[in-house]
Amino acid sequence: MDPRTLQIIREITPAVAEHGETITKVFYDRMFAANPEVRRFFNAAHQHSGGQQRALASAIYAYFQNIDNPAVLGPAVELIVHKHASLGVKPEHYPIVGKHLLDAIAEVMGDAATDEVLAAVGEAYAFLADLMIAEEQKLYAQQAAAPGGWAGKRTFAVDRVVEESDVVCSFYLKPADGGATPEFLPGQYLTLHLDHPTTPTSPRNYSLSDRPGQDHLRISVKREPNLSPEAPAGLISNQLHDGVRAGDTLEIGPPCGTFTLDPATRDSATGDERPVVLLAGGIGVTPLLSMAKAWVARGVKAPLYLLQADRNARTRAFADEIAALAEGNDHITTRVRYSEPIDGDLDEPGADAGFVDRDLLSEWAPCDEADFYLCGPAAFMRSVAGELAALGVPAERVHYEFFGPKAEIAPATAGCPFAA
């Protein structure tokens, strides 16, 4: 970029930080009014909650703050590239975003948004857009060329539906064309393109909850209770629970996601014997269970710890699968912590009551050496991440996935304009 552009971006970064959420709110309002065709990329519940606006504001600030060295945002860019690929974002969508972002900045910043400032922001945006487009095209090509892979949508048949708890159902999926089932990295997700019968909805990402290398793919979906028109969380989860049965077909996007644990990198051949701790809150167990099952299938002998936090046995999914992980595997330790236990819950081996707090983590997990993988609701994520930091676990050993705009837990490193 032109040196003058870099200087201008540095100068306006404090103002962008101050007005970031106002800018992004105006941006989305303007874009949806002028280009309603892109609304299908966006989850209305995340828009209503403000999470998507905060995520985009964080992303803009992070980019401007690191404008002299955007390479430090590499992990965040990779995450966004996978998110965009999961949604089917194409090069022609970037000019739409750029136009309305510049217009929003001009509207909110008023006289401070001079022609020179807007030109600099436009150049910075074009630089990042070109980078993202190139990376997304690479990913699309990789997905299409992978064994059993594809780009865009592919039709899968529902082989069976299994109730895992009072609130979680698993859907076992097989290619409707009889072709190969794709490989994936444990922790990745599929994108489900399912139209609600009465309300336009965006595609939905669901973590793969079983290990790779089988004749099926499995997603496990929690029924979300909120069905209000103003914040329509739960539309697709309820539709899946109530309306999708064995024999139905679904349109699926290829596996995506950067929150992964490849057991091939941790087996005896690599000499990496560091322990791994998986901390799951509620339905956040899905990508972590895929990791744990792949770990066992690969025969990795490094220590693995899996803690599942849930309300009680009625809402907890996969109890039997998780118990089976440790059978005959002395290097695998599992535990469950119930926040609202019911009769019989505390009689389970390895079960107790409470939350995932500092005392539990310091007593149970090898905090001085382990890599931690976290997934669950926002409150769980923030709490556990804070407790690990207080215990001195460095940030580079803490990996996490949040089901929603990631900026809610890491405002300086993530977020994207298109997000499911």
PDB file of C-alpha atoms in Angstrom, residues 163-311:
ATOM      1  CA  GLU A 163     -31.619 -38.933  20.094  1.00  0.00           C
ATOM      2  CA  GLU A 164     -28.551 -38.263  22.226  1.00  0.00           C
ATOM      3  CA  SER A 165     -30.338 -36.454  25.075  1.00  0.00           C
ATOM      4  CA  ASP A 166     -33.547 -34.539  25.745  1.00  0.00           C
ATOM      5  CA  VAL A 167     -32.201 -31.652  23.641  1.00  0.00           C
ATOM      6  CA  VAL A 168     -29.627 -33.144  21.215  1.00  0.00           C
ATOM      7  CA  CYS A 169     -30.166 -35.242  18.090  1.00  0.00           C
ATOM      8  CA  SER A 170     -27.490 -36.694  15.813  1.00  0.00           C
ATOM      9  CA  PHE A 171     -27.958 -36.889  12.060  1.00  0.00           C
ATOM     10  CA  TYR A 172     -25.916 -39.519  10.203  1.00  0.00           C
ATOM     11  CA  LEU A 173     -25.329 -38.420   6.611  1.00  0.00           C
ATOM     12  CA  LYS A 174     -24.201 -40.355   3.530  1.00  0.00           C
ATOM     13  CA  PRO A 175     -23.594 -39.054  -0.010  1.00  0.00           C
ATOM     14  CA  ALA A 176     -26.809 -39.389  -1.999  1.00  0.00           C
ATOM     15  CA  ASP A 177     -24.793 -40.057  -5.166  1.00  0.00           C
ATOM     16  CA  GLY A 178     -23.206 -43.144  -3.592  1.00  0.00           C
ATOM     17  CA  GLY A 179     -19.779 -41.558  -3.896  1.00  0.00           C
ATOM     18  CA  ALA A 180     -16.980 -41.354  -1.379  1.00  0.00           C
ATOM     19  CA  THR A 181     -17.385 -39.716   2.002  1.00  0.00           C
ATOM     20  CA  PRO A 182     -14.811 -36.939   2.416  1.00  0.00           C
ATOM     21  CA  GLU A 183     -12.007 -36.877   4.917  1.00  0.00           C
ATOM     22  CA  PHE A 184     -11.876 -33.966   7.340  1.00  0.00           C
ATOM     23  CA  LEU A 185      -9.828 -32.743  10.266  1.00  0.00           C
ATOM     24  CA  PRO A 186     -11.319 -33.396  13.714  1.00  0.00           C
ATOM     25  CA  GLY A 187     -12.923 -30.151  14.871  1.00  0.00           C
ATOM     26  CA  GLN A 188     -14.165 -29.017  11.461  1.00  0.00           C
ATOM     27  CA  TYR A 189     -17.783 -28.278  10.597  1.00  0.00           C
ATOM     28  CA  LEU A 190     -20.258 -28.772   7.770  1.00  0.00           C
ATOM     29  CA  THR A 191     -22.550 -26.075   6.386  1.00  0.00           C
ATOM     30  CA  LEU A 192     -26.203 -26.967   6.119  1.00  0.00           C
ATOM     31  CA  HIS A 193     -28.262 -25.175   3.462  1.00  0.00           C
ATOM     32  CA  LEU A 194     -31.816 -25.644   4.651  1.00  0.00           C
ATOM     33  CA  ASP A 195     -34.624 -23.219   3.880  1.00  0.00           C
ATOM     34  CA  HIS A 196     -37.118 -22.614   6.652  1.00  0.00           C
ATOM     35  CA  PRO A 197     -40.687 -22.914   5.323  1.00  0.00           C
ATOM     36  CA  THR A 198     -41.774 -19.456   6.529  1.00  0.00           C
ATOM     37  CA  THR A 199     -38.670 -17.380   7.298  1.00  0.00           C
ATOM     38  CA  PRO A 200     -35.580 -16.713   5.138  1.00  0.00           C
ATOM     39  CA  THR A 201     -32.522 -18.072   6.907  1.00  0.00           C
ATOM     40  CA  SER A 202     -28.794 -18.173   6.365  1.00  0.00           C
ATOM     41  CA  PRO A 203     -26.769 -21.368   6.041  1.00  0.00           C
ATOM     42  CA  ARG A 204     -25.866 -22.953   9.376  1.00  0.00           C
ATOM     43  CA  ASN A 205     -22.552 -24.428  10.487  1.00  0.00           C
ATOM     44  CA  TYR A 206     -22.618 -27.634  12.536  1.00  0.00           C
ATOM     45  CA  SER A 207     -19.520 -29.321  13.919  1.00  0.00           C
ATOM     46  CA  LEU A 208     -18.772 -32.857  12.850  1.00  0.00           C
ATOM     47  CA  SER A 209     -19.189 -34.925  15.999  1.00  0.00           C
ATOM     48  CA  ASP A 210     -17.726 -38.254  14.890  1.00  0.00           C
ATOM     49  CA  ARG A 211     -14.231 -39.187  13.764  1.00  0.00           C
ATOM     50  CA  PRO A 212     -13.017 -39.123  10.164  1.00  0.00           C
ATOM     51  CA  GLY A 213     -12.533 -42.250   8.084  1.00  0.00           C
ATOM     52  CA  GLN A 214     -16.042 -43.712   8.265  1.00  0.00           C
ATOM     53  CA  ASP A 215     -18.796 -44.247   5.700  1.00  0.00           C
ATOM     54  CA  HIS A 216     -20.852 -41.399   7.157  1.00  0.00           C
ATOM     55  CA  LEU A 217     -20.618 -37.856   8.412  1.00  0.00           C
ATOM     56  CA  ARG A 218     -22.382 -36.956  11.654  1.00  0.00           C
ATOM     57  CA  ILE A 219     -23.649 -33.663  12.975  1.00  0.00           C
ATOM     58  CA  SER A 220     -25.283 -33.354  16.388  1.00  0.00           C
ATOM     59  CA  VAL A 221     -27.721 -30.497  16.876  1.00  0.00           C
ATOM     60  CA  LYS A 222     -29.086 -28.991  20.073  1.00  0.00           C
ATOM     61  CA  ARG A 223     -32.664 -27.798  19.949  1.00  0.00           C
ATOM     62  CA  GLU A 224     -32.548 -24.082  20.735  1.00  0.00           C
ATOM     63  CA  PRO A 225     -35.638 -22.744  22.515  1.00  0.00           C
ATOM     64  CA  ASN A 226     -35.832 -19.161  21.245  1.00  0.00           C
ATOM     65  CA  LEU A 227     -38.332 -18.915  18.401  1.00  0.00           C
ATOM     66  CA  SER A 228     -39.278 -15.241  18.670  1.00  0.00           C
ATOM     67  CA  PRO A 229     -39.523 -13.376  15.338  1.00  0.00           C
ATOM     68  CA  GLU A 230     -37.245 -10.616  16.634  1.00  0.00           C
ATOM     69  CA  ALA A 231     -34.341 -12.959  17.436  1.00  0.00           C
ATOM     70  CA  PRO A 232     -34.972 -16.167  15.557  1.00  0.00           C
ATOM     71  CA  ALA A 233     -32.389 -18.427  17.153  1.00  0.00           C
ATOM     72  CA  GLY A 234     -33.498 -22.018  16.962  1.00  0.00           C
ATOM     73  CA  LEU A 235     -35.367 -21.887  13.661  1.00  0.00           C
ATOM     74  CA  ILE A 236     -33.161 -24.421  11.920  1.00  0.00           C
ATOM     75  CA  SER A 237     -32.411 -26.572  14.968  1.00  0.00           C
ATOM     76  CA  ASN A 238     -36.126 -27.000  15.621  1.00  0.00           C
ATOM     77  CA  GLN A 239     -36.782 -27.707  11.969  1.00  0.00           C
ATOM     78  CA  LEU A 240     -34.125 -30.431  12.025  1.00  0.00           C
ATOM     79  CA  HIS A 241     -35.447 -31.983  15.229  1.00  0.00           C
ATOM     80  CA  ASP A 242     -39.092 -31.883  14.192  1.00  0.00           C
ATOM     81  CA  GLY A 243     -39.011 -32.352  10.450  1.00  0.00           C
ATOM     82  CA  VAL A 244     -35.922 -34.232   9.243  1.00  0.00           C
ATOM     83  CA  ARG A 245     -36.047 -38.013   9.248  1.00  0.00           C
ATOM     84  CA  ALA A 246     -34.146 -40.975   7.807  1.00  0.00           C
ATOM     85  CA  GLY A 247     -34.429 -40.962   4.029  1.00  0.00           C
ATOM     86  CA  ASP A 248     -34.621 -37.190   3.700  1.00  0.00           C
ATOM     87  CA  THR A 249     -31.921 -35.344   1.793  1.00  0.00           C
ATOM     88  CA  LEU A 250     -29.969 -32.247   2.783  1.00  0.00           C
ATOM     89  CA  GLU A 251     -27.727 -29.849   0.856  1.00  0.00           C
ATOM     90  CA  ILE A 252     -24.320 -29.735   2.531  1.00  0.00           C
ATOM     91  CA  GLY A 253     -21.193 -27.632   2.102  1.00  0.00           C
ATOM     92  CA  PRO A 254     -17.731 -29.277   2.402  1.00  0.00           C
ATOM     93  CA  PRO A 255     -15.866 -29.518   5.722  1.00  0.00           C
ATOM     94  CA  CYS A 256     -14.382 -26.198   6.833  1.00  0.00           C
ATOM     95  CA  GLY A 257     -12.836 -24.724   9.947  1.00  0.00           C
ATOM     96  CA  THR A 258      -9.483 -24.014  11.571  1.00  0.00           C
ATOM     97  CA  PHE A 259     -10.266 -25.229  15.104  1.00  0.00           C
ATOM     98  CA  THR A 260      -8.685 -28.630  14.591  1.00  0.00           C
ATOM     99  CA  LEU A 261      -6.579 -31.237  16.334  1.00  0.00           C
ATOM    100  CA  ASP A 262      -4.970 -33.641  13.886  1.00  0.00           C
ATOM    101  CA  PRO A 263      -3.871 -36.773  15.786  1.00  0.00           C
ATOM    102  CA  ALA A 264      -1.345 -37.491  13.038  1.00  0.00           C
ATOM    103  CA  THR A 265       0.712 -34.600  14.385  1.00  0.00           C
ATOM    104  CA  ARG A 266       0.759 -36.018  17.922  1.00  0.00           C
ATOM    105  CA  ASP A 267       1.490 -39.731  17.569  1.00  0.00           C
ATOM    106  CA  SER A 268       4.694 -41.536  18.481  1.00  0.00           C
ATOM    107  CA  ALA A 269       6.206 -40.909  15.058  1.00  0.00           C
ATOM    108  CA  THR A 270       6.337 -37.181  15.747  1.00  0.00           C
ATOM    109  CA  GLY A 271       7.775 -37.505  19.240  1.00  0.00           C
ATOM    110  CA  ASP A 272       5.221 -34.987  20.516  1.00  0.00           C
ATOM    111  CA  GLU A 273       3.990 -36.402  23.818  1.00  0.00           C
ATOM    112  CA  ARG A 274       2.478 -33.220  25.277  1.00  0.00           C
ATOM    113  CA  PRO A 275      -0.889 -33.808  26.945  1.00  0.00           C
ATOM    114  CA  VAL A 276      -4.076 -32.355  25.508  1.00  0.00           C
ATOM    115  CA  VAL A 277      -7.044 -31.169  27.577  1.00  0.00           C
ATOM    116  CA  LEU A 278     -10.485 -30.870  25.964  1.00  0.00           C
ATOM    117  CA  LEU A 279     -12.979 -28.716  27.884  1.00  0.00           C
ATOM    118  CA  ALA A 280     -16.562 -28.907  26.626  1.00  0.00           C
ATOM    119  CA  GLY A 281     -19.558 -26.849  27.690  1.00  0.00           C
ATOM    120  CA  GLY A 282     -22.931 -28.238  26.598  1.00  0.00           C
ATOM    121  CA  ILE A 283     -23.220 -28.790  22.856  1.00  0.00           C
ATOM    122  CA  GLY A 284     -19.622 -27.545  22.554  1.00  0.00           C
ATOM    123  CA  VAL A 285     -18.689 -31.171  23.093  1.00  0.00           C
ATOM    124  CA  THR A 286     -19.284 -31.946  19.399  1.00  0.00           C
ATOM    125  CA  PRO A 287     -15.937 -30.899  17.839  1.00  0.00           C
ATOM    126  CA  LEU A 288     -14.043 -32.074  20.921  1.00  0.00           C
ATOM    127  CA  LEU A 289     -15.618 -35.530  20.749  1.00  0.00           C
ATOM    128  CA  SER A 290     -14.496 -35.787  17.127  1.00  0.00           C
ATOM    129  CA  MET A 291     -10.972 -34.934  18.272  1.00  0.00           C
ATOM    130  CA  ALA A 292     -11.031 -37.477  21.097  1.00  0.00           C
ATOM    131  CA  LYS A 293     -12.418 -40.307  18.944  1.00  0.00           C
ATOM    132  CA  ALA A 294      -9.818 -39.622  16.234  1.00  0.00           C
ATOM    133  CA  TRP A 295      -7.122 -39.637  18.944  1.00  0.00           C
ATOM    134  CA  VAL A 296      -8.173 -43.110  20.058  1.00  0.00           C
ATOM    135  CA  ALA A 297      -8.587 -44.444  16.515  1.00  0.00           C
ATOM    136  CA  ARG A 298      -5.092 -43.243  15.616  1.00  0.00           C
ATOM    137  CA  GLY A 299      -3.623 -44.936  18.685  1.00  0.00           C
ATOM    138  CA  VAL A 300      -1.976 -41.785  20.041  1.00  0.00           C
ATOM    139  CA  LYS A 301      -0.423 -42.536  23.428  1.00  0.00           C
ATOM    140  CA  ALA A 302       0.047 -38.980  24.638  1.00  0.00           C
ATOM    141  CA  PRO A 303      -2.238 -38.171  27.605  1.00  0.00           C
ATOM    142  CA  LEU A 304      -5.700 -36.905  26.713  1.00  0.00           C
ATOM    143  CA  TYR A 305      -8.129 -35.334  29.193  1.00  0.00           C
ATOM    144  CA  LEU A 306     -11.777 -34.680  28.358  1.00  0.00           C
ATOM    145  CA  LEU A 307     -14.071 -32.764  30.691  1.00  0.00           C
ATOM    146  CA  GLN A 308     -17.735 -32.351  29.820  1.00  0.00           C
ATOM    147  CA  ALA A 309     -19.743 -29.659  31.607  1.00  0.00           C
ATOM    148  CA  ASP A 310     -23.509 -29.836  31.327  1.00  0.00           C
ATOM    149  CA  ARG A 311     -26.664 -29.098  33.270  1.00  0.00           C
TER     150      ARG A 311
END
